[in-house]
GROMACS .gro file of C-alpha atoms in nm:
model
  398
    1MET     CA    1   6.089   0.411  -3.181
    2ALA     CA    2   5.914   0.149  -2.964
    3THR     CA    3   5.533   0.162  -2.979
    4VAL     CA    4   5.270  -0.002  -2.752
    5ASN     CA    5   4.988  -0.123  -2.979
    6LEU     CA    6   4.629  -0.038  -2.886
    7PRO     CA    7   4.413  -0.237  -3.141
    8GLY     CA    8   4.074  -0.066  -3.207
    9LEU     CA    9   4.197   0.272  -3.074
   10LYS     CA   10   4.031   0.486  -3.340
   11ILE     CA   11   3.694   0.316  -3.299
   12MET     CA   12   3.715   0.335  -2.925
   13LEU     CA   13   3.775   0.705  -2.925
   14GLU     CA   14   3.476   0.768  -3.151
   15GLU     CA   15   3.254   0.558  -2.936
   16ILE     CA   16   3.357   0.723  -2.610
   17SER     CA   17   3.320   1.063  -2.770
   18GLN     CA   18   2.966   0.980  -2.868
   19ARG     CA   19   2.856   0.812  -2.546
   20HIS     CA   20   3.004   1.083  -2.320
   21ASN     CA   21   2.903   1.387  -2.556
   22LEU     CA   22   3.265   1.498  -2.554
   23PRO     CA   23   3.476   1.627  -2.839
   24LYS     CA   24   3.731   1.384  -2.978
   25ASN     CA   25   4.034   1.602  -2.878
   26ALA     CA   26   3.908   1.602  -2.518
   27VAL     CA   27   3.882   1.219  -2.523
   28GLN     CA   28   4.227   1.199  -2.660
   29GLU     CA   29   4.371   1.431  -2.390
   30ALA     CA   30   4.204   1.221  -2.130
   31LEU     CA   31   4.343   0.902  -2.266
   32ARG     CA   32   4.692   1.053  -2.273
   33GLU     CA   33   4.671   1.163  -1.918
   34ALA     CA   34   4.530   0.812  -1.822
   35LEU     CA   35   4.822   0.631  -2.000
   36LEU     CA   36   5.075   0.848  -1.842
   37LYS     CA   37   4.928   0.763  -1.506
   38GLY     CA   38   4.935   0.396  -1.597
   39TYR     CA   39   5.306   0.431  -1.679
   40GLU     CA   40   5.370   0.601  -1.341
   41ARG     CA   41   5.202   0.314  -1.169
   42TYR     CA   42   5.393   0.050  -1.377
   43ARG     CA   43   5.719   0.224  -1.283
   44ARG     CA   44   5.633   0.223  -0.926
   45ALA     CA   45   5.539  -0.147  -0.922
   46GLN     CA   46   5.863  -0.224  -1.108
   47SER     CA   47   6.081  -0.049  -0.848
   48LEU     CA   48   5.913  -0.112  -0.519
   49GLU     CA   49   6.231  -0.047  -0.320
   50LYS     CA   50   6.272   0.290  -0.487
   51ALA     CA   51   5.902   0.384  -0.481
   52ALA     CA   52   5.961   0.635  -0.202
   53GLN     CA   53   6.200   0.830  -0.431
   54PHE     CA   54   5.910   0.890  -0.673
   55HIS     CA   55   5.787   1.224  -0.529
   56GLU     CA   56   5.468   1.389  -0.652
   57ASP     CA   57   5.637   1.585  -0.935
   58TYR     CA   58   5.876   1.311  -1.032
   59PHE     CA   59   5.708   1.221  -1.364
   60ASN     CA   60   5.634   1.573  -1.480
   61ASN     CA   61   5.897   1.554  -1.750
   62PHE     CA   62   5.723   1.244  -1.912
   63ASP     CA   63   5.461   1.258  -2.180
   64VAL     CA   64   5.252   1.032  -2.403
   65GLU     CA   65   5.254   1.060  -2.780
   66LEU     CA   66   4.928   0.910  -2.914
   67ASP     CA   67   4.920   0.783  -3.272
   68VAL     CA   68   4.552   0.732  -3.361
   69GLU     CA   69   4.613   0.621  -3.723
   70GLU     CA   70   4.869   0.366  -3.623
   71GLU     CA   71   4.666   0.266  -3.311
   72GLY     CA   72   4.947   0.289  -3.056
   73PHE     CA   73   5.133   0.528  -2.824
   74ARG     CA   74   5.484   0.591  -2.689
   75ILE     CA   75   5.624   0.720  -2.372
   76LEU     CA   76   5.847   1.026  -2.407
   77SER     CA   77   6.085   1.173  -2.153
   78THR     CA   78   6.239   1.527  -2.160
   79LYS     CA   79   6.584   1.504  -2.014
   80THR     CA   80   6.847   1.772  -1.937
   81ILE     CA   81   7.205   1.728  -2.056
   82VAL     CA   82   7.459   1.723  -1.760
   83GLU     CA   83   7.819   1.635  -1.711
   84GLU     CA   84   7.745   1.352  -1.458
   85VAL     CA   85   7.419   1.192  -1.453
   86THR     CA   86   7.259   1.132  -1.106
   87ASN     CA   87   6.903   1.069  -1.209
   88PRO     CA   88   6.870   0.877  -1.536
   89ASP     CA   89   6.498   0.960  -1.555
   90HIS     CA   90   6.566   1.337  -1.566
   91HIS     CA   91   6.922   1.364  -1.693
   92ILE     CA   92   7.145   1.234  -1.978
   93GLY     CA   93   7.530   1.265  -2.007
   94LEU     CA   94   7.688   1.526  -2.251
   95LYS     CA   95   7.920   1.257  -2.403
   96GLU     CA   96   7.629   1.034  -2.478
   97VAL     CA   97   7.441   1.293  -2.659
   98GLN     CA   98   7.740   1.428  -2.846
   99GLU     CA   99   7.786   1.097  -3.002
  100VAL     CA  100   7.481   1.168  -3.222
  101ALA     CA  101   7.470   1.550  -3.195
  102ASP     CA  102   7.804   1.726  -3.189
  103GLU     CA  103   7.643   2.073  -3.123
  104ALA     CA  104   7.485   1.957  -2.786
  105GLN     CA  105   7.578   2.158  -2.485
  106LEU     CA  106   7.528   2.135  -2.112
  107GLY     CA  107   7.179   2.247  -1.997
  108ASP     CA  108   7.021   2.167  -2.325
  109GLU     CA  109   6.709   1.947  -2.326
  110VAL     CA  110   6.644   1.642  -2.539
  111VAL     CA  111   6.330   1.420  -2.589
  112LEU     CA  112   6.389   1.049  -2.570
  113ASP     CA  113   6.166   0.745  -2.629
  114VAL     CA  114   6.144   0.550  -2.308
  115THR     CA  115   5.860   0.317  -2.392
  116PRO     CA  116   5.887  -0.010  -2.218
  117ASP     CA  117   5.871  -0.335  -2.395
  118GLN     CA  118   5.518  -0.426  -2.540
  119LYS     CA  119   5.476  -0.761  -2.353
  120GLU     CA  120   5.607  -0.618  -2.033
  121PHE     CA  121   5.403  -0.298  -2.025
  122GLY     CA  122   5.105  -0.342  -2.260
  123ARG     CA  123   4.878  -0.556  -2.054
  124MET     CA  124   4.946  -0.371  -1.722
  125ALA     CA  125   4.910  -0.027  -1.892
  126ALA     CA  126   4.554  -0.134  -2.024
  127ILE     CA  127   4.440  -0.250  -1.681
  128GLN     CA  128   4.592   0.055  -1.484
  129THR     CA  129   4.458   0.301  -1.756
  130LYS     CA  130   4.095   0.202  -1.760
  131GLN     CA  131   3.999   0.348  -1.424
  132VAL     CA  132   4.198   0.666  -1.456
  133LEU     CA  133   4.041   0.711  -1.806
  134LEU     CA  134   3.688   0.686  -1.682
  135GLN     CA  135   3.760   0.942  -1.404
  136LYS     CA  136   3.921   1.178  -1.656
  137LEU     CA  137   3.619   1.147  -1.887
  138ARG     CA  138   3.376   1.221  -1.605
  139ASP     CA  139   3.588   1.531  -1.496
  140ASN     CA  140   3.592   1.656  -1.856
  141GLN     CA  141   3.224   1.609  -1.894
  142ARG     CA  142   3.148   1.786  -1.569
  143LYS     CA  143   3.367   2.070  -1.676
  144MET     CA  144   3.196   2.106  -2.016
  145ILE     CA  145   2.856   2.111  -1.837
  146GLN     CA  146   2.974   2.388  -1.601
  147GLU     CA  147   3.099   2.593  -1.888
  148GLU     CA  148   2.786   2.537  -2.094
  149PHE     CA  149   2.527   2.607  -1.817
  150GLN     CA  150   2.700   2.840  -1.569
  151ASP     CA  151   2.554   3.150  -1.751
  152LEU     CA  152   2.210   3.004  -1.777
  153GLU     CA  153   2.131   3.001  -1.399
  154GLY     CA  154   1.780   3.141  -1.344
  155THR     CA  155   1.675   3.065  -1.694
  156VAL     CA  156   1.393   2.820  -1.794
  157LEU     CA  157   1.461   2.499  -1.992
  158GLN     CA  158   1.257   2.229  -2.140
  159ALA     CA  159   1.283   1.896  -1.935
  160ARG     CA  160   1.200   1.539  -1.998
  161VAL     CA  161   1.169   1.277  -1.722
  162VAL     CA  162   1.397   0.976  -1.749
  163ARG     CA  163   1.391   0.805  -1.411
  164PHE     CA  164   1.362   0.849  -1.043
  165GLU     CA  165   1.629   0.827  -0.767
  166ARG     CA  166   1.504   0.826  -0.414
  167GLN     CA  167   1.242   1.100  -0.412
  168ALA     CA  168   1.412   1.304  -0.691
  169ALA     CA  169   1.317   1.305  -1.058
  170ILE     CA  170   1.607   1.279  -1.295
  171VAL     CA  171   1.535   1.475  -1.621
  172MET     CA  172   1.719   1.558  -1.935
  173VAL     CA  173   1.758   1.923  -2.041
  174GLN     CA  174   1.906   2.115  -2.327
  175SER     CA  175   2.107   2.444  -2.313
  176THR     CA  176   2.055   2.547  -2.667
  177TYR     CA  177   1.884   2.402  -2.974
  178GLY     CA  178   2.079   2.102  -3.117
  179GLN     CA  179   2.302   2.050  -2.815
  180PRO     CA  180   2.308   1.715  -2.641
  181GLU     CA  181   2.075   1.652  -2.362
  182VAL     CA  182   2.235   1.668  -2.006
  183GLU     CA  183   2.099   1.512  -1.689
  184ALA     CA  184   1.951   1.739  -1.423
  185GLU     CA  185   1.806   1.663  -1.082
  186LEU     CA  186   1.458   1.781  -0.979
  187PRO     CA  187   1.456   1.734  -0.590
  188LYS     CA  188   1.134   1.651  -0.409
  189ARG     CA  189   1.125   2.006  -0.253
  190GLU     CA  190   1.133   2.159  -0.601
  191GLN     CA  191   0.856   1.951  -0.740
  192LEU     CA  192   0.485   2.054  -0.772
  193PRO     CA  193   0.235   1.841  -0.585
  194ASN     CA  194   0.002   1.815  -0.896
  195ASP     CA  195   0.276   1.725  -1.142
  196ASN     CA  196   0.278   1.374  -1.289
  197TYR     CA  197   0.645   1.284  -1.323
  198ARG     CA  198   0.592   0.977  -1.549
  199ALA     CA  199   0.875   0.853  -1.785
  200ASN     CA  200   0.907   1.087  -2.089
  201ALA     CA  201   0.679   1.350  -1.946
  202THR     CA  202   0.790   1.700  -2.070
  203PHE     CA  203   0.750   2.027  -1.887
  204LYS     CA  204   0.938   2.361  -1.816
  205VAL     CA  205   1.183   2.388  -1.534
  206LEU     CA  206   1.401   2.670  -1.392
  207LEU     CA  207   1.778   2.608  -1.373
  208LYS     CA  208   1.838   2.685  -1.012
  209LYS     CA  209   2.201   2.590  -0.971
  210VAL     CA  210   2.506   2.446  -1.137
  211LEU     CA  211   2.696   2.237  -0.887
  212GLU     CA  212   3.085   2.235  -0.878
  213GLY     CA  213   3.325   1.975  -0.749
  214SER     CA  214   3.331   1.603  -0.806
  215HIS     CA  215   3.021   1.487  -0.616
  216ARG     CA  216   2.812   1.197  -0.758
  217GLY     CA  217   2.490   1.238  -0.953
  218PRO     CA  218   2.369   1.514  -1.186
  219GLN     CA  219   2.541   1.844  -1.184
  220LEU     CA  220   2.249   2.066  -1.262
  221ILE     CA  221   1.961   2.132  -1.001
  222VAL     CA  222   1.629   2.248  -1.153
  223SER     CA  223   1.307   2.361  -1.007
  224ARG     CA  224   0.943   2.370  -1.070
  225ALA     CA  225   0.863   2.550  -0.746
  226ALA     CA  226   1.068   2.864  -0.799
  227ALA     CA  227   0.912   3.200  -0.831
  228GLY     CA  228   1.114   3.280  -1.144
  229LEU     CA  229   0.930   3.009  -1.341
  230VAL     CA  230   0.608   3.201  -1.293
  231VAL     CA  231   0.775   3.528  -1.411
  232TYR     CA  232   0.905   3.347  -1.724
  233LEU     CA  233   0.566   3.192  -1.806
  234PHE     CA  234   0.388   3.531  -1.782
  235ALA     CA  235   0.666   3.702  -1.989
  236ASN     CA  236   0.612   3.431  -2.250
  237GLU     CA  237   0.239   3.475  -2.254
  238VAL     CA  238   0.204   3.847  -2.218
  239PRO     CA  239   0.349   4.056  -2.510
  240GLU     CA  240   0.331   4.371  -2.293
  241ILE     CA  241   0.579   4.220  -2.040
  242GLU     CA  242   0.813   4.124  -2.315
  243GLU     CA  243   0.786   4.478  -2.460
  244GLU     CA  244   0.835   4.631  -2.108
  245ILE     CA  245   0.504   4.813  -2.118
  246VAL     CA  246   0.393   4.606  -1.824
  247ARG     CA  247   0.642   4.510  -1.555
  248ILE     CA  248   0.641   4.244  -1.291
  249VAL     CA  249   0.732   4.422  -0.953
  250ALA     CA  250   0.707   4.140  -0.707
  251VAL     CA  251   0.624   3.773  -0.688
  252ALA     CA  252   0.536   3.557  -0.377
  253ARG     CA  253   0.484   3.189  -0.437
  254GLU     CA  254   0.396   2.885  -0.220
  255ALA     CA  255   0.429   2.601  -0.442
  256ASN     CA  256   0.470   2.348  -0.163
  257PRO     CA  257   0.245   2.463   0.123
  258PRO     CA  258   0.318   2.339   0.478
  259SER     CA  259  -0.009   2.149   0.482
  260ARG     CA  260  -0.119   1.900   0.216
  261HIS     CA  261  -0.478   2.049   0.270
  262VAL     CA  262  -0.376   2.378   0.104
  263GLY     CA  263  -0.318   2.410  -0.266
  264SER     CA  264  -0.023   2.576  -0.446
  265ARG     CA  265  -0.069   2.944  -0.479
  266THR     CA  266   0.114   3.255  -0.622
  267LYS     CA  267   0.059   3.625  -0.588
  268ILE     CA  268   0.209   3.851  -0.862
  269ALA     CA  269   0.213   4.235  -0.843
  270VAL     CA  270   0.234   4.423  -1.182
  271ASP     CA  271   0.252   4.785  -1.280
  272THR     CA  272   0.265   5.009  -1.595
  273LEU     CA  273   0.355   5.360  -1.685
  274GLU     CA  274   0.108   5.370  -1.971
  275ARG     CA  275  -0.219   5.544  -1.865
  276ASP     CA  276  -0.422   5.343  -2.134
  277VAL     CA  277  -0.295   4.996  -2.033
  278ASP     CA  278  -0.443   4.789  -1.760
  279PRO     CA  279  -0.155   4.570  -1.634
  280VAL     CA  280  -0.383   4.332  -1.451
  281GLY     CA  281  -0.607   4.284  -1.753
  282ALA     CA  282  -0.308   4.244  -1.978
  283CYS     CA  283  -0.172   3.954  -1.772
  284ILE     CA  284  -0.519   3.795  -1.735
  285GLY     CA  285  -0.600   3.824  -2.117
  286ALA     CA  286  -0.939   3.804  -2.295
  287ARG     CA  287  -1.159   3.568  -2.118
  288GLY     CA  288  -0.871   3.471  -1.895
  289SER     CA  289  -0.677   3.301  -2.180
  290ARG     CA  290  -0.333   3.423  -2.086
  291ILE     CA  291  -0.345   3.339  -1.716
  292GLN     CA  292  -0.517   3.017  -1.791
  293ALA     CA  293  -0.202   2.902  -2.011
  294VAL     CA  294   0.014   2.974  -1.705
  295VAL     CA  295  -0.215   2.793  -1.471
  296ASN     CA  296  -0.219   2.494  -1.704
  297GLU     CA  297   0.168   2.474  -1.723
  298LEU     CA  298   0.176   2.483  -1.334
  299ARG     CA  299  -0.092   2.204  -1.318
  300GLY     CA  300  -0.382   2.411  -1.181
  301GLU     CA  301  -0.195   2.634  -0.939
  302LYS     CA  302  -0.398   2.928  -0.812
  303ILE     CA  303  -0.256   3.262  -0.934
  304ASP     CA  304  -0.365   3.622  -0.806
  305VAL     CA  305  -0.253   3.908  -1.022
  306ILE     CA  306  -0.279   4.236  -0.831
  307ARG     CA  307  -0.202   4.602  -0.919
  308TRP     CA  308   0.116   4.741  -0.756
  309SER     CA  309   0.084   5.074  -0.594
  310PRO     CA  310   0.348   5.317  -0.448
  311ASP     CA  311   0.104   5.381  -0.155
  312PRO     CA  312   0.166   5.098   0.087
  313ALA     CA  313  -0.186   5.105   0.223
  314THR     CA  314  -0.327   5.053  -0.120
  315TYR     CA  315  -0.072   4.795  -0.209
  316ILE     CA  316  -0.140   4.595   0.109
  317ALA     CA  317  -0.511   4.615   0.036
  318ASN     CA  318  -0.459   4.493  -0.323
  319ALA     CA  319  -0.233   4.211  -0.208
  320LEU     CA  320  -0.497   4.063   0.018
  321SER     CA  321  -0.728   4.014  -0.276
  322PRO     CA  322  -0.989   3.868  -0.332
  323ALA     CA  323  -1.089   3.986   0.028
  324ARG     CA  324  -1.240   4.340   0.046
  325ILE     CA  325  -1.046   4.563   0.284
  326ASP     CA  326  -1.213   4.837   0.488
  327GLN     CA  327  -0.898   5.005   0.639
  328VAL     CA  328  -0.524   4.975   0.662
  329LEU     CA  329  -0.352   5.127   0.972
  330PHE     CA  330   0.027   5.143   1.014
  331THR     CA  331   0.118   5.029   1.374
  332ASN     CA  332   0.480   5.076   1.330
  333ALA     CA  333   0.591   5.225   0.997
  334GLU     CA  334   0.957   5.189   1.072
  335GLU     CA  335   0.939   4.818   1.122
  336ARG     CA  336   0.682   4.780   0.842
  337GLN     CA  337   0.397   4.652   1.063
  338ALA     CA  338   0.050   4.702   0.947
  339LEU     CA  339  -0.307   4.626   1.094
  340VAL     CA  340  -0.575   4.550   0.831
  341LEU     CA  341  -0.949   4.588   0.924
  342VAL     CA  342  -1.218   4.382   0.745
  343ALA     CA  343  -1.575   4.311   0.784
  344GLN     CA  344  -1.663   3.983   0.976
  345ASP     CA  345  -1.767   3.797   0.645
  346GLN     CA  346  -1.435   3.896   0.476
  347LEU     CA  347  -1.215   3.783   0.776
  348SER     CA  348  -1.166   3.415   0.671
  349LEU     CA  349  -1.118   3.516   0.309
  350ALA     CA  350  -0.844   3.772   0.395
  351ILE     CA  351  -0.658   3.527   0.612
  352GLY     CA  352  -0.697   3.240   0.378
  353LYS     CA  353  -0.699   2.869   0.429
  354GLU     CA  354  -0.445   2.796   0.713
  355GLY     CA  355  -0.323   3.163   0.669
  356GLN     CA  356  -0.203   3.128   0.320
  357ASN     CA  357  -0.348   3.449   0.176
  358VAL     CA  358  -0.210   3.681   0.446
  359ARG     CA  359   0.125   3.495   0.443
  360LEU     CA  360   0.165   3.551   0.067
  361ALA     CA  361   0.045   3.918   0.095
  362ALA     CA  362   0.315   3.973   0.359
  363ARG     CA  363   0.587   3.824   0.136
  364LEU     CA  364   0.464   4.021  -0.159
  365THR     CA  365   0.460   4.364   0.009
  366GLY     CA  366   0.733   4.320   0.255
  367TRP     CA  367   0.499   4.428   0.550
  368LYS     CA  368   0.407   4.230   0.855
  369ILE     CA  369   0.027   4.213   0.843
  370ASP     CA  370  -0.228   4.159   1.116
  371ILE     CA  371  -0.596   4.113   1.035
  372LYS     CA  372  -0.892   4.205   1.260
  373ASP     CA  373  -1.260   4.229   1.257
  374ILE     CA  374  -1.339   4.596   1.215
  375ALA     CA  375  -1.638   4.586   1.450
  376LEU     CA  376  -1.438   4.417   1.722
  377TYR     CA  377  -1.151   4.665   1.673
  378LYS     CA  378  -1.390   4.964   1.707
  379GLY     CA  379  -1.543   4.814   2.015
  380GLU     CA  380  -1.202   4.775   2.178
  381GLN     CA  381  -1.108   5.132   2.082
  382GLU     CA  382  -1.421   5.264   2.249
  383VAL     CA  383  -1.345   5.071   2.569
  384LYS     CA  384  -0.993   5.212   2.566
  385THR     CA  385  -1.127   5.562   2.509
  386ASP     CA  386  -1.364   5.530   2.810
  387GLU     CA  387  -1.082   5.407   3.033
  388THR     CA  388  -0.870   5.702   2.949
  389ASP     CA  389  -1.144   5.977   2.961
  390PRO     CA  390  -1.140   6.149   3.304
  391GLU     CA  391  -1.519   6.254   3.273
  392SER     CA  392  -1.613   5.892   3.209
  393GLN     CA  393  -1.417   5.778   3.501
  394ASP     CA  394  -1.584   6.037   3.736
  395LEU     CA  395  -1.928   5.919   3.624
  396ASP     CA  396  -1.825   5.564   3.698
  397ARG     CA  397  -1.710   5.661   4.045
  398GLU     CA  398  -2.044   5.834   4.106
   0.00000   0.00000   0.00000
């Protein structure tokens, strides 16, 4: 059989396998597909006047036999035995086959070596194959990344900064211990304002999404701003959460506030079914050791741990911590609207800088919250009472 030589094939396959973090069989399969595409282009170039006859499925009966040890390849064609040959690429005459195989019958298939001459085909095959091979390798690599990480969405990975592209940080992450590192993108909107993304800096990220398709750039999108990262860090620091004695009911996070004058902040609501366990104290730890570990990982982000309550009024009051709440009124329970009354000296604390505290409390509880000075509110109510009281109106007229 004719063979097209590929000197250094064995070494080339090993290098590509290591460079692209792909198994050798995947690299060989990509090379076979690329060589077959190179043969197809060669045939089209050799028969320009017949190129229109080569429809999309025309070369489906062709294959490439790769010989790694001998460092070469052959082009094979599966042909059907017919009485009269109308297409020599797909058919072969019965009489021709019976000259070497008497038992051959019409409709049988035979595999024939159709490799072109080395001088005629070798150089063109190498040129035509290179681009296709690179594309196949990229496709295989993306497929492997998708299979490896698709079940890890929402989990936390260790990341290492390698470079910057526009405003995004490109980091390397691992799915499991011992696996090769894979590139991931940390977009600007998913970064923390206090992070220092210098080269080789390491930190934890949440795998937000595994992208599909053939777009350019990293396939993994990771986040430092996602609420799930806070949940993971607390679960990692607080054994009671890991043991399900304490549960995290809700999290509201503002990692990138709308104003640069306001810092990152998170509110987390916790609860327990154990009477002897303080869920808030368990999360804070002795002398604040547990919550401080989370704060350090998030580069100084402010975190409020509050006690969840089945009573909406109590829950809302807790969520507005550290402000002291005097009263919670439900103005529209069906639409979950509440009015919170506080003393004048607690008003700015309850609202927070540029409204951040009440905004996070509303997200945490799911209620729309309005805050008023209790003294002003009572004054308004007294005015309304006087306006609707008939006896008061008669005295006014007199």
